[in-house]
N, CA and C atoms as an extended XYZ file, in Angstrom:
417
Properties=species:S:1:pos:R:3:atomname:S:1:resname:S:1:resid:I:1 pbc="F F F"
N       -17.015      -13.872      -41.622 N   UNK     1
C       -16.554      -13.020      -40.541 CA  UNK     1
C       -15.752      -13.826      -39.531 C   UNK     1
N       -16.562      -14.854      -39.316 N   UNK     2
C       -15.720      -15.682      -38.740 CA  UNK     2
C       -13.950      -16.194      -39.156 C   UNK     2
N       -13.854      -16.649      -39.874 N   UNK     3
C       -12.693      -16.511      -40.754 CA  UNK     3
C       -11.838      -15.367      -40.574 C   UNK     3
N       -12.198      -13.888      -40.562 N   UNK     4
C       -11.519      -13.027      -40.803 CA  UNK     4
C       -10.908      -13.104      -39.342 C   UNK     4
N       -11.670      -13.452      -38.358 N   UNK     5
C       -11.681      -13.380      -36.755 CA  UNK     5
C       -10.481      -14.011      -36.362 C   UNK     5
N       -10.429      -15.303      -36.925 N   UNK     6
C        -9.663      -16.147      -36.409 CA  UNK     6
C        -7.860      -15.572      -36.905 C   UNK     6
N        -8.150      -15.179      -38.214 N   UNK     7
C        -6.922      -15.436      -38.922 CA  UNK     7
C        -6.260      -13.429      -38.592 C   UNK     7
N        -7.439      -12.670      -38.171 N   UNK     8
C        -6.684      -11.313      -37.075 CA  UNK     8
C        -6.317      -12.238      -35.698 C   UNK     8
N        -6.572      -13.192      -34.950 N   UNK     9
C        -5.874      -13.912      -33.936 CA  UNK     9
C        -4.984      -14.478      -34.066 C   UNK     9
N        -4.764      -14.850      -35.260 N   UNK    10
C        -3.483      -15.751      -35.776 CA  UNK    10
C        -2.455      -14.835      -35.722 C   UNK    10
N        -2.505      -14.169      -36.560 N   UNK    11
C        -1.627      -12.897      -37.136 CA  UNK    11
C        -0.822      -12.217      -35.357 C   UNK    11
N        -2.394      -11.935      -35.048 N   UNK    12
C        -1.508      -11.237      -33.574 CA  UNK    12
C        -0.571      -12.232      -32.764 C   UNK    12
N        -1.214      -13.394      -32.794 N   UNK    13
C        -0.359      -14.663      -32.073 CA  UNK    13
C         0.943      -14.768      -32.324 C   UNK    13
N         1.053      -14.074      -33.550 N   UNK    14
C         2.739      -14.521      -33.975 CA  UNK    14
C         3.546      -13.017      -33.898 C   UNK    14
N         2.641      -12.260      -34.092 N   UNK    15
C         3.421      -11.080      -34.505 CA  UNK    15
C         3.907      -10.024      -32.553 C   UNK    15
N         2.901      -10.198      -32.047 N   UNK    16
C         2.773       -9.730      -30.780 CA  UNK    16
C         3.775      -10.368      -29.937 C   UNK    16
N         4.391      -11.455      -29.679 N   UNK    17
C         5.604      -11.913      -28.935 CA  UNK    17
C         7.361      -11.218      -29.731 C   UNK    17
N         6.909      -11.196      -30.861 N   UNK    18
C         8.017      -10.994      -31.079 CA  UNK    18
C         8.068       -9.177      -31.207 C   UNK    18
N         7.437       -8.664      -31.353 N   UNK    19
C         7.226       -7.000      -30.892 CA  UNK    19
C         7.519       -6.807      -29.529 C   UNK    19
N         6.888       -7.497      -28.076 N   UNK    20
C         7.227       -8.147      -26.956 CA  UNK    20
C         8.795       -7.770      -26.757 C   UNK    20
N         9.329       -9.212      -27.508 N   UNK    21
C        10.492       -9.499      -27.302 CA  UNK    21
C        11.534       -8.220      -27.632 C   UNK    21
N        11.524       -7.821      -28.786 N   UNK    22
C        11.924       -6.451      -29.327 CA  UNK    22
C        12.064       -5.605      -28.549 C   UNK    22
N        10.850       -5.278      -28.223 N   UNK    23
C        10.752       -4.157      -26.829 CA  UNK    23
C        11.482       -3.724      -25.829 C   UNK    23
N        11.856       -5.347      -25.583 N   UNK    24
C        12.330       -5.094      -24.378 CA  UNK    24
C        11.256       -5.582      -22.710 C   UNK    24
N         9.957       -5.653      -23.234 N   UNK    25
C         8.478       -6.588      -21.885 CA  UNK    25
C         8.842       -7.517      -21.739 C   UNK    25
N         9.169       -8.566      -22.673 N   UNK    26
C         9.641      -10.215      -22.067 CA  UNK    26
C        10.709      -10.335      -21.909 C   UNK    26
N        11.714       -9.469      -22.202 N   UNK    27
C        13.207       -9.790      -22.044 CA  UNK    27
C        13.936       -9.555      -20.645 C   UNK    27
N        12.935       -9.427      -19.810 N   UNK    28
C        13.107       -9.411      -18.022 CA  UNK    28
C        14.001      -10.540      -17.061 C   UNK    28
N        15.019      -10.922      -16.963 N   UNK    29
C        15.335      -12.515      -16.096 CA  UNK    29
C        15.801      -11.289      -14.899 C   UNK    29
N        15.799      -12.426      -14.254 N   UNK    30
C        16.755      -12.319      -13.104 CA  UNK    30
C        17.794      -13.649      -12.549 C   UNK    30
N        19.079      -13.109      -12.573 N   UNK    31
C        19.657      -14.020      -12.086 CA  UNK    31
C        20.774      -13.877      -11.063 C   UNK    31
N        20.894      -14.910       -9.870 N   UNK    32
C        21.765      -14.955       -9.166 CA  UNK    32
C        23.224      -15.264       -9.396 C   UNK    32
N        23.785      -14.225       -8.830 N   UNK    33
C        25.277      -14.278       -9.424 CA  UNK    33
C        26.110      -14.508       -8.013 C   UNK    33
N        25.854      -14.808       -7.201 N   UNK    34
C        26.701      -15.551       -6.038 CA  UNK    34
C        26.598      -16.839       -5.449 C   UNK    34
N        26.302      -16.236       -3.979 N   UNK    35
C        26.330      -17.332       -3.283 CA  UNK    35
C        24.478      -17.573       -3.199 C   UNK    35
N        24.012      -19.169       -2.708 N   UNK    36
C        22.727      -19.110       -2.588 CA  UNK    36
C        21.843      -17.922       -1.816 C   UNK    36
N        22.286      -17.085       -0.861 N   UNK    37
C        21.635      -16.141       -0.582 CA  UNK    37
C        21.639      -15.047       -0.797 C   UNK    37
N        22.506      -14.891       -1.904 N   UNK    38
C        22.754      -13.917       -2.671 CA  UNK    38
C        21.494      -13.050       -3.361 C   UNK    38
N        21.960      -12.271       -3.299 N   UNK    39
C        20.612      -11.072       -4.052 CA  UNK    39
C        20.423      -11.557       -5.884 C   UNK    39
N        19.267      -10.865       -5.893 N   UNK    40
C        19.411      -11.492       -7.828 CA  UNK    40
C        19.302       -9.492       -8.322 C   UNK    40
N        19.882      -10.123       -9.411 N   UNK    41
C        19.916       -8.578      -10.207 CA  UNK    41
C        18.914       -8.926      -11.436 C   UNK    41
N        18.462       -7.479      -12.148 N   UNK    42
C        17.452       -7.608      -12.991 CA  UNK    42
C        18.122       -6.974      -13.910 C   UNK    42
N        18.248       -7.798      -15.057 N   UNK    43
C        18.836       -7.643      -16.576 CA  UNK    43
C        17.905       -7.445      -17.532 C   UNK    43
N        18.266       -6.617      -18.459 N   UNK    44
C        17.000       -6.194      -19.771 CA  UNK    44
C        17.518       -6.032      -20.672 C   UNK    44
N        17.239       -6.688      -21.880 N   UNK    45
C        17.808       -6.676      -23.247 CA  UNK    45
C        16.783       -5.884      -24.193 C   UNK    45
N        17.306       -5.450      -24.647 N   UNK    46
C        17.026       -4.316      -26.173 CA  UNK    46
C        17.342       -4.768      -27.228 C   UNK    46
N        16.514       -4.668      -28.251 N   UNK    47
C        16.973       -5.278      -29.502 CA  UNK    47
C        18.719       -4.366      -30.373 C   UNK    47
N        18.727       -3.735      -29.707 N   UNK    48
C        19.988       -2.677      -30.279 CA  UNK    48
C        21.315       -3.456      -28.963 C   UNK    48
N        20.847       -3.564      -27.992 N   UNK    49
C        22.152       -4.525      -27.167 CA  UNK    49
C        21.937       -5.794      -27.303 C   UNK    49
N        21.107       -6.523      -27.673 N   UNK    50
C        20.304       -8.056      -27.046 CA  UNK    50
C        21.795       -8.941      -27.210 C   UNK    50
N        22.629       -8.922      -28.268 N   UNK    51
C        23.446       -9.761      -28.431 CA  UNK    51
C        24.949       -9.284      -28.116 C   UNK    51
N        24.580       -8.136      -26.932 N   UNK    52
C        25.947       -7.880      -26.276 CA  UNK    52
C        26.350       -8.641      -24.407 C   UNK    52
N        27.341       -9.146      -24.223 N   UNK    53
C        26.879       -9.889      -23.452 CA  UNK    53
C        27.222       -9.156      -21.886 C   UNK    53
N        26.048       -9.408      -20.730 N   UNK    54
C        26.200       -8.582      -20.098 CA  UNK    54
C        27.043       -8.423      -18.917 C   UNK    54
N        27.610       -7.575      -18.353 N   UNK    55
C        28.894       -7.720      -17.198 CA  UNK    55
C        28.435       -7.408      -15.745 C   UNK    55
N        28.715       -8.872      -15.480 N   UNK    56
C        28.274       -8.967      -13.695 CA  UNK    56
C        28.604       -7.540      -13.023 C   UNK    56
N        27.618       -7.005      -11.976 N   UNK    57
C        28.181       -5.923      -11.209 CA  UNK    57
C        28.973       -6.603      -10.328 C   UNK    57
N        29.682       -6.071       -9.661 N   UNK    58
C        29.998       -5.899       -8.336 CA  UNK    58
C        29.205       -6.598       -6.846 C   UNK    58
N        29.557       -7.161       -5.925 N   UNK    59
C        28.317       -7.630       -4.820 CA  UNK    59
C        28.332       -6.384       -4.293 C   UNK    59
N        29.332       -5.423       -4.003 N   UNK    60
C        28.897       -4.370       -3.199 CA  UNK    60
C        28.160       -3.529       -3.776 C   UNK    60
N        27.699       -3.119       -5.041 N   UNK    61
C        26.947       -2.290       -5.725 CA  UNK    61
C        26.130       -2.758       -5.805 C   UNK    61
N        25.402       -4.327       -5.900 N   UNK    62
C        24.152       -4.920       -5.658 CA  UNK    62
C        23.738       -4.881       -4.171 C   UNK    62
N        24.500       -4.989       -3.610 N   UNK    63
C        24.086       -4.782       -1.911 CA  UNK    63
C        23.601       -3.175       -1.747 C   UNK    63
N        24.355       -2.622       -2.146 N   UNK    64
C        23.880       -0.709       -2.429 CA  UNK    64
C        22.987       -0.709       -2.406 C   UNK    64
N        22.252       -0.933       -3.289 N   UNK    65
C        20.896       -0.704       -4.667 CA  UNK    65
C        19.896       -1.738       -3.735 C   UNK    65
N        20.172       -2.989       -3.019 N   UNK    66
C        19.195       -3.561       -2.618 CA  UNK    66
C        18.940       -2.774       -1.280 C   UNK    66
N        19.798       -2.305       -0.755 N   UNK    67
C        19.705       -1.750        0.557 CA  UNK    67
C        19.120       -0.011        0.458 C   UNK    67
N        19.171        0.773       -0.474 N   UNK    68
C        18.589        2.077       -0.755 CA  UNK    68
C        17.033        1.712       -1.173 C   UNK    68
N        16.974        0.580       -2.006 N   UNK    69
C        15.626       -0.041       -2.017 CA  UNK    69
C        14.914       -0.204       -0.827 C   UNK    69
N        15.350       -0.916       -0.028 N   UNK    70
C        15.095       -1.067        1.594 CA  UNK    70
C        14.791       -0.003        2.511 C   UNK    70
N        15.536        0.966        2.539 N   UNK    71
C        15.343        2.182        2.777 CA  UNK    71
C        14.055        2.846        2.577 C   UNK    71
N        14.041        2.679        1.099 N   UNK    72
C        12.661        3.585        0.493 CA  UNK    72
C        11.348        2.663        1.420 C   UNK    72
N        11.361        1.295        0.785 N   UNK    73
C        10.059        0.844        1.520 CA  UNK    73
C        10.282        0.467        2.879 C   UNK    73
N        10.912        0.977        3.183 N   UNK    74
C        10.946        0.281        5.041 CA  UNK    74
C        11.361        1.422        5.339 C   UNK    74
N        12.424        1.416        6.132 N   UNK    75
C        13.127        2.180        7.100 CA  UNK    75
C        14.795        2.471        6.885 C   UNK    75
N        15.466        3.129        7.255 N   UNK    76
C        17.300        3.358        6.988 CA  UNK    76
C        17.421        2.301        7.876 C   UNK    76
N        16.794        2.161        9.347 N   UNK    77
C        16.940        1.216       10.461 CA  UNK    77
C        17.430        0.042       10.238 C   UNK    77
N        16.029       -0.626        9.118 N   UNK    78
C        16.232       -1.829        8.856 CA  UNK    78
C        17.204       -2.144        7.765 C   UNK    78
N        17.990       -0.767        6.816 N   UNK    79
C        19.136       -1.372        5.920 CA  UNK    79
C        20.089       -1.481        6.561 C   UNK    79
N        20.628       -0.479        7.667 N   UNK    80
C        21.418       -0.358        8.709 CA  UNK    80
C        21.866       -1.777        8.875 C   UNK    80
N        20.924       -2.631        9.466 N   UNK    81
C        20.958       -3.529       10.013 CA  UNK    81
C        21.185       -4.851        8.951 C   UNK    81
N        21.090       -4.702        8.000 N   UNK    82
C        21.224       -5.695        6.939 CA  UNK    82
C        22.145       -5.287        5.910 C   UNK    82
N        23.188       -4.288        6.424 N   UNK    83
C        24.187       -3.767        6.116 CA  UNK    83
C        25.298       -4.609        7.174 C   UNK    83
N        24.700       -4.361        8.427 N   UNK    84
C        25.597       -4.991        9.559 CA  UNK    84
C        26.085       -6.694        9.276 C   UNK    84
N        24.667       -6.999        8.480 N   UNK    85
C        24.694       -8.428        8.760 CA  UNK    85
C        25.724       -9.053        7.687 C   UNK    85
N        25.178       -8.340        6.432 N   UNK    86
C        25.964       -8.472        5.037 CA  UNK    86
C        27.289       -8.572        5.198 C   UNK    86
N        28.023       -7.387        6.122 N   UNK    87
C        29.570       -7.181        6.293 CA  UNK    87
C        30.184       -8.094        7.244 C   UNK    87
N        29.032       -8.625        8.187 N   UNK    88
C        29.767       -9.592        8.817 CA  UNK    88
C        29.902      -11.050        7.918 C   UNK    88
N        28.497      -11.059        7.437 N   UNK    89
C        28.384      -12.334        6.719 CA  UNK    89
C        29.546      -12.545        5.585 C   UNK    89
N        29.988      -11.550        5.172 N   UNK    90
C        31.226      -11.587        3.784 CA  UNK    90
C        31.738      -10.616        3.929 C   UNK    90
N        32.756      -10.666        4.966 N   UNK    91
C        34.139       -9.700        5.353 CA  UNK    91
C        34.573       -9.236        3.832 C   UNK    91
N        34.502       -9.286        2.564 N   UNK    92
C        35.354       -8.693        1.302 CA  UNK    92
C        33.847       -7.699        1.025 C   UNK    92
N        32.935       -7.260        1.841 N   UNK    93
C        32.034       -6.195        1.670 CA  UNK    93
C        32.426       -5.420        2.562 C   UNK    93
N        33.201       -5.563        3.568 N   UNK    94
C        33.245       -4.935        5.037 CA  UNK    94
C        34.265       -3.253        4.378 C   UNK    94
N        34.929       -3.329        3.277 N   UNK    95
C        35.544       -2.348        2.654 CA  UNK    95
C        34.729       -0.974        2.595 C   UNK    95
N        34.001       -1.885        1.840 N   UNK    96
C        32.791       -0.378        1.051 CA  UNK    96
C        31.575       -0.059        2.134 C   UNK    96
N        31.515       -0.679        3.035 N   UNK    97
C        30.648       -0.500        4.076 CA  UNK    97
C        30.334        0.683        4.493 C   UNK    97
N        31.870        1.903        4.393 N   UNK    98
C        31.329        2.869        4.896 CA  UNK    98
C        30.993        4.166        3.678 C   UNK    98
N        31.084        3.848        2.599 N   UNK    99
C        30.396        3.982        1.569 CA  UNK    99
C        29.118        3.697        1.269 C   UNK    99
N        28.550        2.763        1.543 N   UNK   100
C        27.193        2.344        1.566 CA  UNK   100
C        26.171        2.898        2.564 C   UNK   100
N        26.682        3.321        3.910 N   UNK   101
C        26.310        3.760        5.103 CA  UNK   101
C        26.414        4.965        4.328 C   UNK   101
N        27.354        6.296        4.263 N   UNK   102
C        27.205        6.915        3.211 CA  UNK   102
C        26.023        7.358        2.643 C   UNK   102
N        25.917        6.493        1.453 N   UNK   103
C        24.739        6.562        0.866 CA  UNK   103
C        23.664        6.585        1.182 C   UNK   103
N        23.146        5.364        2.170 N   UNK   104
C        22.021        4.991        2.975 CA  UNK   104
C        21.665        6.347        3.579 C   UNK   104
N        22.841        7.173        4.227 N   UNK   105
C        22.434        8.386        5.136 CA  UNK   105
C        21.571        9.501        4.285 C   UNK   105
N        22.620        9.402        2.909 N   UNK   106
C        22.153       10.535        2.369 CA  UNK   106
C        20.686       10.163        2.043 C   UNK   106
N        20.177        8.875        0.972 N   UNK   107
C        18.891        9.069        0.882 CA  UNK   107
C        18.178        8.651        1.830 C   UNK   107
N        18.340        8.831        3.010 N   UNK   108
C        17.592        9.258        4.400 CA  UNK   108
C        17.172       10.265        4.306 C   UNK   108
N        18.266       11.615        4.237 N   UNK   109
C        17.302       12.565        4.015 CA  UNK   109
C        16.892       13.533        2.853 C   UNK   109
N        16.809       12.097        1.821 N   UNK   110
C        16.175       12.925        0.739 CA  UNK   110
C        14.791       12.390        1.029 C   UNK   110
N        14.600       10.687        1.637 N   UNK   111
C        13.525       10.230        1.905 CA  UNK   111
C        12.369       11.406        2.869 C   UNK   111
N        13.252       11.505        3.984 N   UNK   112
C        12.676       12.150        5.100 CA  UNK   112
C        12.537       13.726        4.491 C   UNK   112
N        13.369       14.341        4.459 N   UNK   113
C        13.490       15.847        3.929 CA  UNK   113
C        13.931       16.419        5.358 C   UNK   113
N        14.372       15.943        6.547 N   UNK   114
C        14.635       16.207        7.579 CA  UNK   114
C        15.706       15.930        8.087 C   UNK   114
N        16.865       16.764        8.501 N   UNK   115
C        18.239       15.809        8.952 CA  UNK   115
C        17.857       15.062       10.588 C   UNK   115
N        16.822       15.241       11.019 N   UNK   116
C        16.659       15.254       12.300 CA  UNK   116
C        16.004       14.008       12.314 C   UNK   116
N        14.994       14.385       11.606 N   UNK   117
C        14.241       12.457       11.285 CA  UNK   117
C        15.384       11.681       10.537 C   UNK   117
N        15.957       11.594        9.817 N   UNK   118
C        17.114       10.805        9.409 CA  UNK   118
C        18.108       10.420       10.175 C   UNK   118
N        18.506       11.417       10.888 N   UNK   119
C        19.459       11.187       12.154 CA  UNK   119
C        18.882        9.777       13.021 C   UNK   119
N        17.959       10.148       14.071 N   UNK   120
C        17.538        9.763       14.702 CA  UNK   120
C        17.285        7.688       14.067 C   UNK   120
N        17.870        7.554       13.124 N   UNK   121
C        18.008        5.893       12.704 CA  UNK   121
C        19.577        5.401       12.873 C   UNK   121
N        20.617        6.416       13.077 N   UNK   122
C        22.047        6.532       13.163 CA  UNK   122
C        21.828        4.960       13.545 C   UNK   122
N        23.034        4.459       13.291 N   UNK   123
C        23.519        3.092       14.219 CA  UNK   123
C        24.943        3.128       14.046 C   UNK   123
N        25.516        2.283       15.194 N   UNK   124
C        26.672        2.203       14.848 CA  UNK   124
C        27.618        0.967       14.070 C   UNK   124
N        26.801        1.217       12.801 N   UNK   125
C        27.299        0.278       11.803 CA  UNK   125
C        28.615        1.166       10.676 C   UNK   125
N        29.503        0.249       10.230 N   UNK   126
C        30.589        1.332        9.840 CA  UNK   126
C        31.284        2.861       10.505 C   UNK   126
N        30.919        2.348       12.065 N   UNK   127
C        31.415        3.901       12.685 CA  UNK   127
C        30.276        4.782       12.722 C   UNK   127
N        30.939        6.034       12.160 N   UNK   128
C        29.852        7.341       11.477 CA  UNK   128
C        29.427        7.837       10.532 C   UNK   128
N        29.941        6.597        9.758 N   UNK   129
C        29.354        6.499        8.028 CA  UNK   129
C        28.041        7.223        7.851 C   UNK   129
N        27.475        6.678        8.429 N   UNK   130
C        26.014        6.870        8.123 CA  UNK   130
C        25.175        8.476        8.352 C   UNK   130
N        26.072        8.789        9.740 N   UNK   131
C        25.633       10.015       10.274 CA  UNK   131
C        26.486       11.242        9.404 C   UNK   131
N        27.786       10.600        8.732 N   UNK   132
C        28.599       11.704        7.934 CA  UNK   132
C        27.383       11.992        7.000 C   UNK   132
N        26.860       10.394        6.044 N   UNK   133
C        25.971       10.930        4.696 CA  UNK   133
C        24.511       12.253        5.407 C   UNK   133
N        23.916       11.725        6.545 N   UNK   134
C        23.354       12.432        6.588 CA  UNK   134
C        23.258       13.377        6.604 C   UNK   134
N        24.144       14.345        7.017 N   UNK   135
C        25.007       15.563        7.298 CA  UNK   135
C        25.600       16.092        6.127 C   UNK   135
N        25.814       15.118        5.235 N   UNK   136
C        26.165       15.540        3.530 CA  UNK   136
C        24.650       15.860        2.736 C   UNK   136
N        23.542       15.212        3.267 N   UNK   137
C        22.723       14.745        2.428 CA  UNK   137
C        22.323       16.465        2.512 C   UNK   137
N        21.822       16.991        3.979 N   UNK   138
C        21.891       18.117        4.372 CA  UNK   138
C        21.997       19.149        3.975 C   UNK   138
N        22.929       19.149        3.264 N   UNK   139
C        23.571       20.163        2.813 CA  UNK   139
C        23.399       20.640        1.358 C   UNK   139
């Protein structure tokens, strides 16, 4: 019995990483694609793409996605504000800024369900970006 024990541990030992890997569970990295304070993006390979190779986003579409993230667990306040910082910090984001504000507004109030609680985080980052999405989100 013993025997049989070991050699069902064996079997799984080898066979279970590479099912894993297949999957798609271990094939998780993250890597930074800028500058050192740059955000990291999360890449996932599939055994049907694994050997296609993958194409950097955009910094402003990673700034998006990190900042609607932000949103959800914090506050619009605090993306607002790390929207502000981002566009000053790398003027070639300062474009899409009011696109992002935009966005930020709208899932404000999908977060909130309120244009009034969403409002009330307005800043004046990108103008009235922010207060347009909300007012779109609204609607």
């Amino acid at each position: 019995m013993n025997q049989a024990a070991r050699r069902i541990g064996r079997t799984l030992a080898l066979v279970l990483p590479v099912v894993l890997v297949l999957s798609g569970t271990l094939a998780v990295t993250r890597v930074p694609w800028a500058a050192p304070n740059a955000e990291s993006q999360v890449l996932t390979a599939s055994s049907e793409n694994a050997s296609t190779v993958a194409k950097a986003r955009a910094p402003h579409e990673v700034l998006r996605d990190r900042l609607l993230g932000e949103l959800q667990e914090k506050n619009p306040g605090v993306a607002l504000t790390h929207l502000q910082e981002a566009t000053n910090g790398r003027p070639s984001l300062a474009q899409h800024c009011v696109e992002i504000a935009r966005a930020l507004g709208q899932a404000a109030v999908k977060k909130y369900r309120s244009v009034k609680q969403a409002q009330s985080y307005a800043r004046p980052v990108c103008d009235t970006a922010f207060a347009a999405g909300v007012v779109q989100g609204g609607h």
